[in-house]
Coordinates of C-alpha atoms and ligand atoms in Angstrom, one line a residue:
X1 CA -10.1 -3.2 4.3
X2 CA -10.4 -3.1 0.8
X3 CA -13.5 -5.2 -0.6
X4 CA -12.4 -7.8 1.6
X5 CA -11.7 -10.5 -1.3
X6 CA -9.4 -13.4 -0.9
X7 CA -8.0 -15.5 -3.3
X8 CA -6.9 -18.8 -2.9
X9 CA -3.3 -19.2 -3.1
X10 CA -4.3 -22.3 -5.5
X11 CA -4.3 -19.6 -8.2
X12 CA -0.5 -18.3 -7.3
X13 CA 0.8 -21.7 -7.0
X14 CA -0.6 -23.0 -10.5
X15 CA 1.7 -19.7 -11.7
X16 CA 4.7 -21.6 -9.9
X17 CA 5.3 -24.6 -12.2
X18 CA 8.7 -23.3 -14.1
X19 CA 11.1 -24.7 -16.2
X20 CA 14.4 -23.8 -16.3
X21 CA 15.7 -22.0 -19.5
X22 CA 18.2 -19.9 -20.4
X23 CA 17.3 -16.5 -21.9
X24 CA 18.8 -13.3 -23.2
X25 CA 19.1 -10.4 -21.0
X26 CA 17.2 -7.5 -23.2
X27 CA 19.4 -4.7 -21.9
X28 CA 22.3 -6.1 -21.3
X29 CA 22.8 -8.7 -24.1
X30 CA 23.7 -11.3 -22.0
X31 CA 22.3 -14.8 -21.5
X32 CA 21.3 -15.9 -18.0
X33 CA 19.7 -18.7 -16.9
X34 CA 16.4 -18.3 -16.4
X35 CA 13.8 -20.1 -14.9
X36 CA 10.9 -17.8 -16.3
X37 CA 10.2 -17.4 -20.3
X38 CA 9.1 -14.0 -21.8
X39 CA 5.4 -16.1 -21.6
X40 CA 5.4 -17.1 -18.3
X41 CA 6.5 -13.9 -17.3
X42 CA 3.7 -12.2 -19.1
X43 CA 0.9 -14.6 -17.7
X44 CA 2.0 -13.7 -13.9
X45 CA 1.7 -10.7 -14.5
X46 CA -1.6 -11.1 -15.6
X47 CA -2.6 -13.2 -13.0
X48 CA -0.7 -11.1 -10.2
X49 CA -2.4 -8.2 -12.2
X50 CA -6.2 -9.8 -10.8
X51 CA -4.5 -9.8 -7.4
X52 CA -3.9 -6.2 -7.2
X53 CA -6.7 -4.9 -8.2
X54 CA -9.2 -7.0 -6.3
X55 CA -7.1 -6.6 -3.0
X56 CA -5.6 -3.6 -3.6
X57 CA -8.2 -1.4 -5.9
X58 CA -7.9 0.8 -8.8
X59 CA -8.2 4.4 -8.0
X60 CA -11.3 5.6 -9.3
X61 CA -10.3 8.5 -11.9
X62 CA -9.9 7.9 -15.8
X63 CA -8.7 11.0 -16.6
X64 CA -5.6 10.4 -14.0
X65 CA -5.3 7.2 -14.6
X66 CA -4.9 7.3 -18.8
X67 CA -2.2 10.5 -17.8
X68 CA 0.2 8.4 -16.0
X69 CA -0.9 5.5 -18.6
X70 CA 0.1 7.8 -21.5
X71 CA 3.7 8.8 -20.2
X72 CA 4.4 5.0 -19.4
X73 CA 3.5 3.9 -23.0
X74 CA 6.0 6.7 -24.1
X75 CA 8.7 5.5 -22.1
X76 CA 7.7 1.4 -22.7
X77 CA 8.1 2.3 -26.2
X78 CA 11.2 3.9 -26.3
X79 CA 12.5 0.6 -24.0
X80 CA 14.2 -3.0 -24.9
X81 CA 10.9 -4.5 -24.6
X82 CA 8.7 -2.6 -26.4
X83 CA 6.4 -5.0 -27.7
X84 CA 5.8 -6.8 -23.5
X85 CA 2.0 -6.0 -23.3
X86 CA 2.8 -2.9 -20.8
X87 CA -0.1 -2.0 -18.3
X88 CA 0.0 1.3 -15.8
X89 CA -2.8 2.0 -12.8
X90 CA -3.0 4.0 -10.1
X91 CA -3.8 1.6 -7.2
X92 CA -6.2 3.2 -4.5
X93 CA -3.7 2.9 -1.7
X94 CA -2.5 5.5 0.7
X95 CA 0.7 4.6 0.7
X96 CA 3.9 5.9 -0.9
X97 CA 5.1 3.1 -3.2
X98 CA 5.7 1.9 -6.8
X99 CA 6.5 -1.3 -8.3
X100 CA 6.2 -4.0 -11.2
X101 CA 5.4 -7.3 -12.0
X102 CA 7.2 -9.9 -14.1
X103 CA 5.7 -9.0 -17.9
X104 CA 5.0 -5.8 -17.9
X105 CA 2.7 -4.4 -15.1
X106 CA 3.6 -0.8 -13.3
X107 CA 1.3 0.0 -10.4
X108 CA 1.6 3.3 -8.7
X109 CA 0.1 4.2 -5.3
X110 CA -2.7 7.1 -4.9
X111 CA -0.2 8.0 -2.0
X112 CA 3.3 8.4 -4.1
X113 CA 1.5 11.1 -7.0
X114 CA 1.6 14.3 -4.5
X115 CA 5.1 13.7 -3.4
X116 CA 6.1 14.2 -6.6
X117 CA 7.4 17.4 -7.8
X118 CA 7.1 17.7 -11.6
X119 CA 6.2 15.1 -14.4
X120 CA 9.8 14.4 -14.7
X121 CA 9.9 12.8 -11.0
X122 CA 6.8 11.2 -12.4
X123 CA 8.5 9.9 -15.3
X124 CA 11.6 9.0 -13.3
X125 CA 9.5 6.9 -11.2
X126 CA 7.6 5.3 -13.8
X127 CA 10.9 4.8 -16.0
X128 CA 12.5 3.2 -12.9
X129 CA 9.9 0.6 -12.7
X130 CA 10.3 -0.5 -16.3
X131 CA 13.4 -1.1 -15.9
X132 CA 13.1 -3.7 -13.6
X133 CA 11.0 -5.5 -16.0
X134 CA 13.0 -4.6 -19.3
X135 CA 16.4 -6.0 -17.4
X136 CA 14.4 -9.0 -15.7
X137 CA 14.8 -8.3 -11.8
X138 CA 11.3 -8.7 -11.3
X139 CA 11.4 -12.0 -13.6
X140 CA 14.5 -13.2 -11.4
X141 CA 13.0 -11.8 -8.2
X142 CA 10.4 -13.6 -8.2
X143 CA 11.7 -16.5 -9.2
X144 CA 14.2 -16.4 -6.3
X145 CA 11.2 -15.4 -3.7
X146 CA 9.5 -18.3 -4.4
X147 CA 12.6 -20.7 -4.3
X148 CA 14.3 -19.9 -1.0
X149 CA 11.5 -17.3 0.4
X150 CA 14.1 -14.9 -0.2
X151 CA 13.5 -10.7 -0.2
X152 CA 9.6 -11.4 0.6
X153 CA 8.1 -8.4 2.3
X154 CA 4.9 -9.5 4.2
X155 CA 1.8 -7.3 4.0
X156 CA 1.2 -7.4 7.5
X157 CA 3.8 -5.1 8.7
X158 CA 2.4 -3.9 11.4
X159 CA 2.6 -7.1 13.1
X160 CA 3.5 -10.7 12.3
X161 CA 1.1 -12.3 14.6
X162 CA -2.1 -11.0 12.1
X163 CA -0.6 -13.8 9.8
X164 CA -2.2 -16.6 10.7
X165 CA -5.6 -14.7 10.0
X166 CA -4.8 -12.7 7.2
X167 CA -3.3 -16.0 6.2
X168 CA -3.1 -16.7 2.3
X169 CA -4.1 -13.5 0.4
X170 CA -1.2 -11.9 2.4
X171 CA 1.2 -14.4 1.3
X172 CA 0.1 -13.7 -2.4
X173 CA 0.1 -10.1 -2.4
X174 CA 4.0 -10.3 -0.3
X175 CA 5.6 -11.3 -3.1
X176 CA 4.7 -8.5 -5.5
X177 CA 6.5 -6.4 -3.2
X178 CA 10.0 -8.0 -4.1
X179 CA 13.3 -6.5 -2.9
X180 CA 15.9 -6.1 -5.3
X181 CA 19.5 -5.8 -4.7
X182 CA 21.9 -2.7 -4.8
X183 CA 23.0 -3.3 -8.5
X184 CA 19.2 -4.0 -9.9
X185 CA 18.3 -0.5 -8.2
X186 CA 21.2 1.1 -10.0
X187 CA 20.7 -0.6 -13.4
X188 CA 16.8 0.4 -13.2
X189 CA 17.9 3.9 -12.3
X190 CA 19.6 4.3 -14.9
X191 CA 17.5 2.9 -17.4
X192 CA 14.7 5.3 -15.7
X193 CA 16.8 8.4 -16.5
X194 CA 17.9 7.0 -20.2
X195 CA 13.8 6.4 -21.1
X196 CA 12.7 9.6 -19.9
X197 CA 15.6 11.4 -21.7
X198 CA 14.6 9.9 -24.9
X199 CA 11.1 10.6 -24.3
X200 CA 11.8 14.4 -24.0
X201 CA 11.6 14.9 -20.3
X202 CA 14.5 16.0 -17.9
X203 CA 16.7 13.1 -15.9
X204 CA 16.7 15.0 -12.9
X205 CA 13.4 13.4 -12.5
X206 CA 15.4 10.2 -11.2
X207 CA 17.5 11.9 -8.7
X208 CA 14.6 14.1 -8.1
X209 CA 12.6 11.6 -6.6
X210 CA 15.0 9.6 -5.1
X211 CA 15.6 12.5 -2.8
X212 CA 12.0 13.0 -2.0
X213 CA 11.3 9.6 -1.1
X214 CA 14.6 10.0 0.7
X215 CA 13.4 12.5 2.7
X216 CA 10.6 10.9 4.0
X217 CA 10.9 8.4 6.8
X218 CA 8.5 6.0 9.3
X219 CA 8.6 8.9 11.2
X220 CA 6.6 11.2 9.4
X221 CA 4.4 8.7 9.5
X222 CA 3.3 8.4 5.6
X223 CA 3.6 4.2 6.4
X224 CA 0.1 2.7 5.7
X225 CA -1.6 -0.2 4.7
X226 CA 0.5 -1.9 2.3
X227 CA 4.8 -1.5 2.8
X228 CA 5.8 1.6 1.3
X229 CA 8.2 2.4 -1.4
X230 CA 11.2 3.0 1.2
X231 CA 11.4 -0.3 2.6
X232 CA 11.6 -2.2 -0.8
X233 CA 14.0 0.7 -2.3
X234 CA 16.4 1.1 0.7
X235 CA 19.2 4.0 0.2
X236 CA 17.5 6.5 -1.9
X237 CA 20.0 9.3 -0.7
X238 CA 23.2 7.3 -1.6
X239 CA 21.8 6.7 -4.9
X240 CA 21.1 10.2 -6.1
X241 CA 24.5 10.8 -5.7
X242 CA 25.6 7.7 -7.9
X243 CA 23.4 8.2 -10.6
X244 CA 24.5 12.5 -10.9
X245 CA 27.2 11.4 -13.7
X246 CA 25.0 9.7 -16.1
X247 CA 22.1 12.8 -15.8
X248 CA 25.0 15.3 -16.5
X249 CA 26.2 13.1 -19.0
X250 CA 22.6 12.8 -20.6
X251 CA 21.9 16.9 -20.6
X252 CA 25.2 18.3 -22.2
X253 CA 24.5 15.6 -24.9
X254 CA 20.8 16.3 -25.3
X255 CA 19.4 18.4 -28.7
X256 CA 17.5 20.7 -26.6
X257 CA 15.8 21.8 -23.6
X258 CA 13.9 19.2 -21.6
X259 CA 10.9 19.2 -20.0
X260 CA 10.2 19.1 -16.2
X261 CA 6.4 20.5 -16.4
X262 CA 5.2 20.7 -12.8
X263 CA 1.9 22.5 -13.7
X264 CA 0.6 19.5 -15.5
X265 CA 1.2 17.1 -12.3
X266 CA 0.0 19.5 -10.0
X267 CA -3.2 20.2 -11.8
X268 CA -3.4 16.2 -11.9
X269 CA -3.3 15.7 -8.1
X270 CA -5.4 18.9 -6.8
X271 CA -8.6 16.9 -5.5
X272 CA -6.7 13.7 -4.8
X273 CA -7.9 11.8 -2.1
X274 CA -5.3 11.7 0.2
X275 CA -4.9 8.9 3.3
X276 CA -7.7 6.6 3.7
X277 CA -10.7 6.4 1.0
X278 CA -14.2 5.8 1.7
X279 CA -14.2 2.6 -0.4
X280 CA -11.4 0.6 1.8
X281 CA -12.8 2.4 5.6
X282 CA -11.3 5.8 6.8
X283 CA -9.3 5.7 10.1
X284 CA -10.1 8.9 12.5
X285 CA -7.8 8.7 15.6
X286 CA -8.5 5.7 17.2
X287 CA -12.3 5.6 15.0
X288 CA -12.6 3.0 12.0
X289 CA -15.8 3.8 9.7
X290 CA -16.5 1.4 6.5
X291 CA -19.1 3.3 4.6
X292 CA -19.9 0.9 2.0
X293 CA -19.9 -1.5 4.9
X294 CA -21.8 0.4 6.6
X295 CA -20.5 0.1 10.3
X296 CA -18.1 1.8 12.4
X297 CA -15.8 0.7 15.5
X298 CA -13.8 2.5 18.7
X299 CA -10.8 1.2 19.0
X300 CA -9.3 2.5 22.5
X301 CA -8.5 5.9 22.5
X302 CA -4.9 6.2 21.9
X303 CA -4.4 3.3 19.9
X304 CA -2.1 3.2 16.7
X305 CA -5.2 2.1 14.0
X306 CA -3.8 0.9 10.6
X307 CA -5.5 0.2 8.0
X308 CA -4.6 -2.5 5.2
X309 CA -6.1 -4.3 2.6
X310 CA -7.6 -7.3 4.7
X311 CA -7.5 -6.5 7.8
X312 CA -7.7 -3.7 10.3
X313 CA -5.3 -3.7 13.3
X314 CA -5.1 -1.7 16.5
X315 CA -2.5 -1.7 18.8
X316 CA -2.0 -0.2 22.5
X317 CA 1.2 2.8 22.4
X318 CA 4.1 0.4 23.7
X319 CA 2.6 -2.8 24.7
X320 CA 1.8 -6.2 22.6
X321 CA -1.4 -5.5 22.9
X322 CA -3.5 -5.3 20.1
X323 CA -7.2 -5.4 18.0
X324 CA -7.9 -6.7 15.0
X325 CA -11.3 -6.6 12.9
X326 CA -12.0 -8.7 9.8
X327 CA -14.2 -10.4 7.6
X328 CA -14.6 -14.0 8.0
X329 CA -13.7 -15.9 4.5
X330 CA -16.4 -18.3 3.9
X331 CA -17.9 -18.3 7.5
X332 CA -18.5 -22.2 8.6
X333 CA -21.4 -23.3 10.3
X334 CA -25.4 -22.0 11.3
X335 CA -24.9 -20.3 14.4
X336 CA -22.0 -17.5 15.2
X337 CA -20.8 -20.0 17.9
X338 CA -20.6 -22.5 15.2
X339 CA -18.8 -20.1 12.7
X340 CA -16.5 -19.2 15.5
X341 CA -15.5 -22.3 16.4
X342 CA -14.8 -23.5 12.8
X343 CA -12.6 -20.6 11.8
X344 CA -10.7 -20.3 15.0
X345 CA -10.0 -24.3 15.4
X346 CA -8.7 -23.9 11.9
X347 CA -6.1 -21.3 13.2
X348 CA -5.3 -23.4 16.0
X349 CA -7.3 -21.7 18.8
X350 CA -8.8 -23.4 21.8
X351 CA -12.2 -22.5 23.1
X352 CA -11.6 -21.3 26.7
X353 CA -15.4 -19.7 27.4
X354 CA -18.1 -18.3 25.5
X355 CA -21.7 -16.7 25.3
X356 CA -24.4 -15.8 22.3
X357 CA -25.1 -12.6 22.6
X358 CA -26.0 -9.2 20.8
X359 CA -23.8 -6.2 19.8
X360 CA -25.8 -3.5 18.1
X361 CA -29.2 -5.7 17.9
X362 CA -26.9 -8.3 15.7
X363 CA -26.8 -11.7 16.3
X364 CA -23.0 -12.4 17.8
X365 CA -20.5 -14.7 19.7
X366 CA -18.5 -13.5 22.3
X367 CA -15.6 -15.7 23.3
X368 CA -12.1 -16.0 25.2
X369 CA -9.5 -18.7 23.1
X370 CA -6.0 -19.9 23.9
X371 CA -3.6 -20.6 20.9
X372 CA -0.2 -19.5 19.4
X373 CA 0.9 -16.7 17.4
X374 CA 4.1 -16.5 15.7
X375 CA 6.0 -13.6 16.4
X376 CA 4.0 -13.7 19.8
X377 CA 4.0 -17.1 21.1
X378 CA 0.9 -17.9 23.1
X379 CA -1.3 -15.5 23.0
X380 CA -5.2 -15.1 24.8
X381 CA -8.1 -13.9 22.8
X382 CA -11.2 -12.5 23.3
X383 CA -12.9 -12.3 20.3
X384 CA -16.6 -11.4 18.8
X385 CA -18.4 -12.9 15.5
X386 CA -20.6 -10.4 14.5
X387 CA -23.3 -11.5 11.8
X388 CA -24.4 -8.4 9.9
X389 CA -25.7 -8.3 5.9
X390 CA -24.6 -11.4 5.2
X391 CA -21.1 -11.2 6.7
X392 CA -19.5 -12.3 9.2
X393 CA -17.4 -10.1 10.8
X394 CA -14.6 -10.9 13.2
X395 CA -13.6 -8.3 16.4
X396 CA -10.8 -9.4 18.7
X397 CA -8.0 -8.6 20.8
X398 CA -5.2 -10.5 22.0
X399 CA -2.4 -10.2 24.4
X400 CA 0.1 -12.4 26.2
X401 CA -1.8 -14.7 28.9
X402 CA -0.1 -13.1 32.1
X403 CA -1.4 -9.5 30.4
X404 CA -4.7 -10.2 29.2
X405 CA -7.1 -10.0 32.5
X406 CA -5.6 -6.3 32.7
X407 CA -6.6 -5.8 28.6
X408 CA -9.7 -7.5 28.4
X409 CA -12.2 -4.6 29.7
X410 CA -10.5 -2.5 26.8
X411 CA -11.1 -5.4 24.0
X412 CA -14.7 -5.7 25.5
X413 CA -15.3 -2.4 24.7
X414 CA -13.8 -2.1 21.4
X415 CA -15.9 -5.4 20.6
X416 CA -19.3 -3.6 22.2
X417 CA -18.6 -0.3 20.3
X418 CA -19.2 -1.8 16.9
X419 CA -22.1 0.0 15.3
X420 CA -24.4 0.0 12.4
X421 CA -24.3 3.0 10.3
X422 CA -27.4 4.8 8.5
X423 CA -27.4 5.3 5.0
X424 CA -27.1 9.3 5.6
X425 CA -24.1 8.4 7.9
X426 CA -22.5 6.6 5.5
X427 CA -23.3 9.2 2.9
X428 CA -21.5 11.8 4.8
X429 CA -18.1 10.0 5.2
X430 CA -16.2 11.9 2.8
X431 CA -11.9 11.5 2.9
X432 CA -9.2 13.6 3.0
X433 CA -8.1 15.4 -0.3
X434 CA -5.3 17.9 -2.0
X435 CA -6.3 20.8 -2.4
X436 CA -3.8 23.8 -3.8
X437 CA -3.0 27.0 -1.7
X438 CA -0.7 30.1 -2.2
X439 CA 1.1 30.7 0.4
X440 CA 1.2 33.9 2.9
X441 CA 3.7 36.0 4.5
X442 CA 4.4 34.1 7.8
X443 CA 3.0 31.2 6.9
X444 CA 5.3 28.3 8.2
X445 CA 4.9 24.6 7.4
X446 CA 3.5 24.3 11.2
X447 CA 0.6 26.7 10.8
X448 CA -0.3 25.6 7.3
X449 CA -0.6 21.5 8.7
X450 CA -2.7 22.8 11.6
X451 CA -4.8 24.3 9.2
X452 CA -5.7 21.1 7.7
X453 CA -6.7 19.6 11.3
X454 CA -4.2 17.7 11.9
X455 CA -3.9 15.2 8.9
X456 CA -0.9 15.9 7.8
X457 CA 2.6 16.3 10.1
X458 CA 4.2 19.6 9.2
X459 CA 7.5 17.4 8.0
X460 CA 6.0 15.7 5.3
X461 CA 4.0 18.3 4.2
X462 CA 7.1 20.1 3.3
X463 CA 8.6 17.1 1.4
X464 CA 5.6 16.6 -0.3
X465 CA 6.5 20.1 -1.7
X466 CA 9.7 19.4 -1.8
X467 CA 11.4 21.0 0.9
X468 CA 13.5 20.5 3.5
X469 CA 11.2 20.2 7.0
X470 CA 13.1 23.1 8.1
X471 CA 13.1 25.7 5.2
X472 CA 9.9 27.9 5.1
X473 CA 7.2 28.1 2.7
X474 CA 8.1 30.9 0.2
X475 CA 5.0 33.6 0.5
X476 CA 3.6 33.5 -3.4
X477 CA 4.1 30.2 -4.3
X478 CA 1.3 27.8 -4.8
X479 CA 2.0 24.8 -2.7
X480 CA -0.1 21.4 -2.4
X481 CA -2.0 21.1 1.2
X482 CA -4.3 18.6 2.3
X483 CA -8.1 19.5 3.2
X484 CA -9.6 17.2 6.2
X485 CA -12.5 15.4 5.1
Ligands
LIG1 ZN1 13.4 -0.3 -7.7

């Protein structure tokens, strides 16, 4: 949960009243039709821009954030579209991902930064993602997602059903995660590797990057939150190898030597917070704590918790079971029962039972509904308003009807285990960071993750230093780790 902030999709669909034109292709020359001017492209980006940062946050640290602002500029500026009015942030996400809006705004993840090797792969990255704005795939994109609901990647990947909660601030934020076809991912590629050429650092940053990312997949379980890089960027692997030519072809032309500088970037991300932050609720095994909240919650031991901007969802290892805890938008009504009933009939739910009750010394409903999820069918819920500091907050678990008398002692106590935390409590909450290490003779990638107590798998530890999961660290090199918080 970020700051819990919706907006109403009113504001995305008053973006959505195009004309058709035809325009110029800046890198290629060529006129396409259009359905998106150079001005409406800039003013979705700046209202997409709001978007992000309310639901997704910025990451809170100027001196990171103006470095990967400055090499941006130095690439924007060297592009076909120098004068767009370019904006780059760090978004305070865990997850490993990149992309652009329609206009000129590059957001990169917290999460991406240490799996990047040198400030050329930080370059190729950045470069990458200009180029789907300098050749107009984000323009076309999303003009094509929001005719034929084509390439959207919902936010709630973890499971369809959350939609109908996480309703409209999920279907906003979806389409700034557009998918671009095979030839747009080659195009920007190239374009990334020509920018940061001119700009004085090495191509290989392009293919270097694409093999990390390549390297990494669901299961080394770096997917969090918001969708990561890999499933909007499929192919990585296939690509390094079709975008070789044009980075040999770039180096035996260029002046001089050209700069890879991994010192800088790993100067940059030693103390990155790493995982969940404080600000948006930190995930411990099955634990969910939301310091500026202040409140935590036991989800069943065992369960997979994930985390995302507005909602958090539990489920049970290989059943469609799950939890989920939000905030109520704009709780209806002057009792919990009330406010229950309101948001609930909205969605479609059914009362089925119900009592008033107390959970923590706070005023709460505890109920069972009927009603329909899609991806799910009908579902039964059992589900708890909570009224605490002037929220509401919502704690349920559902489950197929023919499944749910056997769930419903674990949802009870997931519901019953929400807490209040002190002010110290909350104080001592602190996440999990980089931190840089030099490694020792028989050191393997398997000691050096158990090290960190577990918050890190030893596979993606290695790609995040580049390396293959079954190489060895090399004794004397200084390597990034990640410190439990
Ligand atoms: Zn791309």
């Amino acid at each position: 949960m970020t700051r819990l902030i919706r907006l109403p999709l009113a504001a995305l669909v008053a973006t959505l009243a195009l004309t058709v034109a035809c325009a110029t292709n800046p890198v290629t020359g060529q006129r396409q039709i259009s359905l998106m001017s150079e001005a409406q492209e800039i003013s979705i980006g700046q209202e997409q821009d709001l978007l992000v940062k309310k639901e997704m946050g910025i990451y809170n640290d100027p001196a990171l954030q103006q470095y990967v602002s400055d090499i941006g500029m130095r690439l924007a500026k060297l592009s076909e579209r120098p004068n767009l009015p370019w904006h780059f942030a760090v978004v305070d996400q865990p997850a490993i991902n990149a992309f652009a809006l329609p206009g000129g705004y590059i957001y990169l993840t917290r999460g991406i930064l240490p799996f990047l090797q040198d400030e050329a792969e930080l370059a190729g990255v950045l470069g990458h993602e200009i180029g789907h704005v300098t050749a107009r795939h984000s323009a076309q994109q999303y003009t094509r997602s929001l005719g034929g609901q084509i390439g959207l990647v919902a936010l709630s990947i973890f499971v369809p059903a959350a939609r109908p909660f996480g309703d409209l601030a999920s279907a906003g934020l979806g389409v700034l995660f557009l998918k671009y076809g095979r030839e747009d991912e080659l195009q920007s590629d190239q374009l990334g590797a020509k920018y940061e050429s001119a700009a004085g650092w090495d191509p290989e940053g392009v293919p270097g990057m694409l093999s990390t990312l390549g390297r990494l997949d669901e299961a080394a379980g770096e997917k969090k939150g918001v969708p990561n890089w890999l499933s909007t960027h499929p192919d990585p692997l296939s690509r390094v190898k079709e975008i070789q030519p044009l980075v040999q072809q770039i180096k035996a032309s260029a002046g001089g030597p050209l700069e890879r500088d991994p010192a800088t970037l790993l100067q940059r991300v030693d103390g990155l917070v790493y995982g969940d932050s404080p600000e948006q609720g930190i995930t411990r095994g099955a634990t969910f704590l939301h310091p500026p909240l202040r409140f935590r919650i036991d989800f069943p031991q065992g369960w997979e918790v994930m985390n995302s901007p507005s909602q958090v969802m539990a489920k049970a290892p290989g059943a469609e079971v799950y939890m989920l805890l939000e905030m109520v938008e704009q709780p209806q009504g002057r009792t919990m029962q009330d406010v229950a009933g309101n948001q609930l009939g909205k969605a479609g739910f059914r009362t089925a039972q119900g009592e008033r009750t107390t959970i923590d010394g706070l005023e709460a409903f505890v109920g069972i509904y009927q009603g329909q999820l899609e991806g799910l069918g009908s579902v039964t819920l059992r589900a708890a308003h909570i009224a605490y500091d002037r929220n509401v907050f919502m704690v349920a678990g559902f489950t197929a009807p023919d499944t749910f008398q056997q769930a419903d002692a674990a949802f009870l106590q997931g519901i019953r285990s929400f807490k209040k935390l002190t002010p110290a409590e909350a104080e001592n909450i602190h996440p999990n960071r980089i931190d840089l290490y030099v490694v020792r003779g028989g050191d393997t990638w398997q000691s050096i993750a158990e090290r960190s107590g577990g918050v890190i798998k030893p596979a993606s530890l290695a790609v995040m230093n580049g390396a293959q999961p079954s190489s060895q660290p090399k004794p004397g090199t200084r390597i990034k780790i990640v410190v439990g918080g």
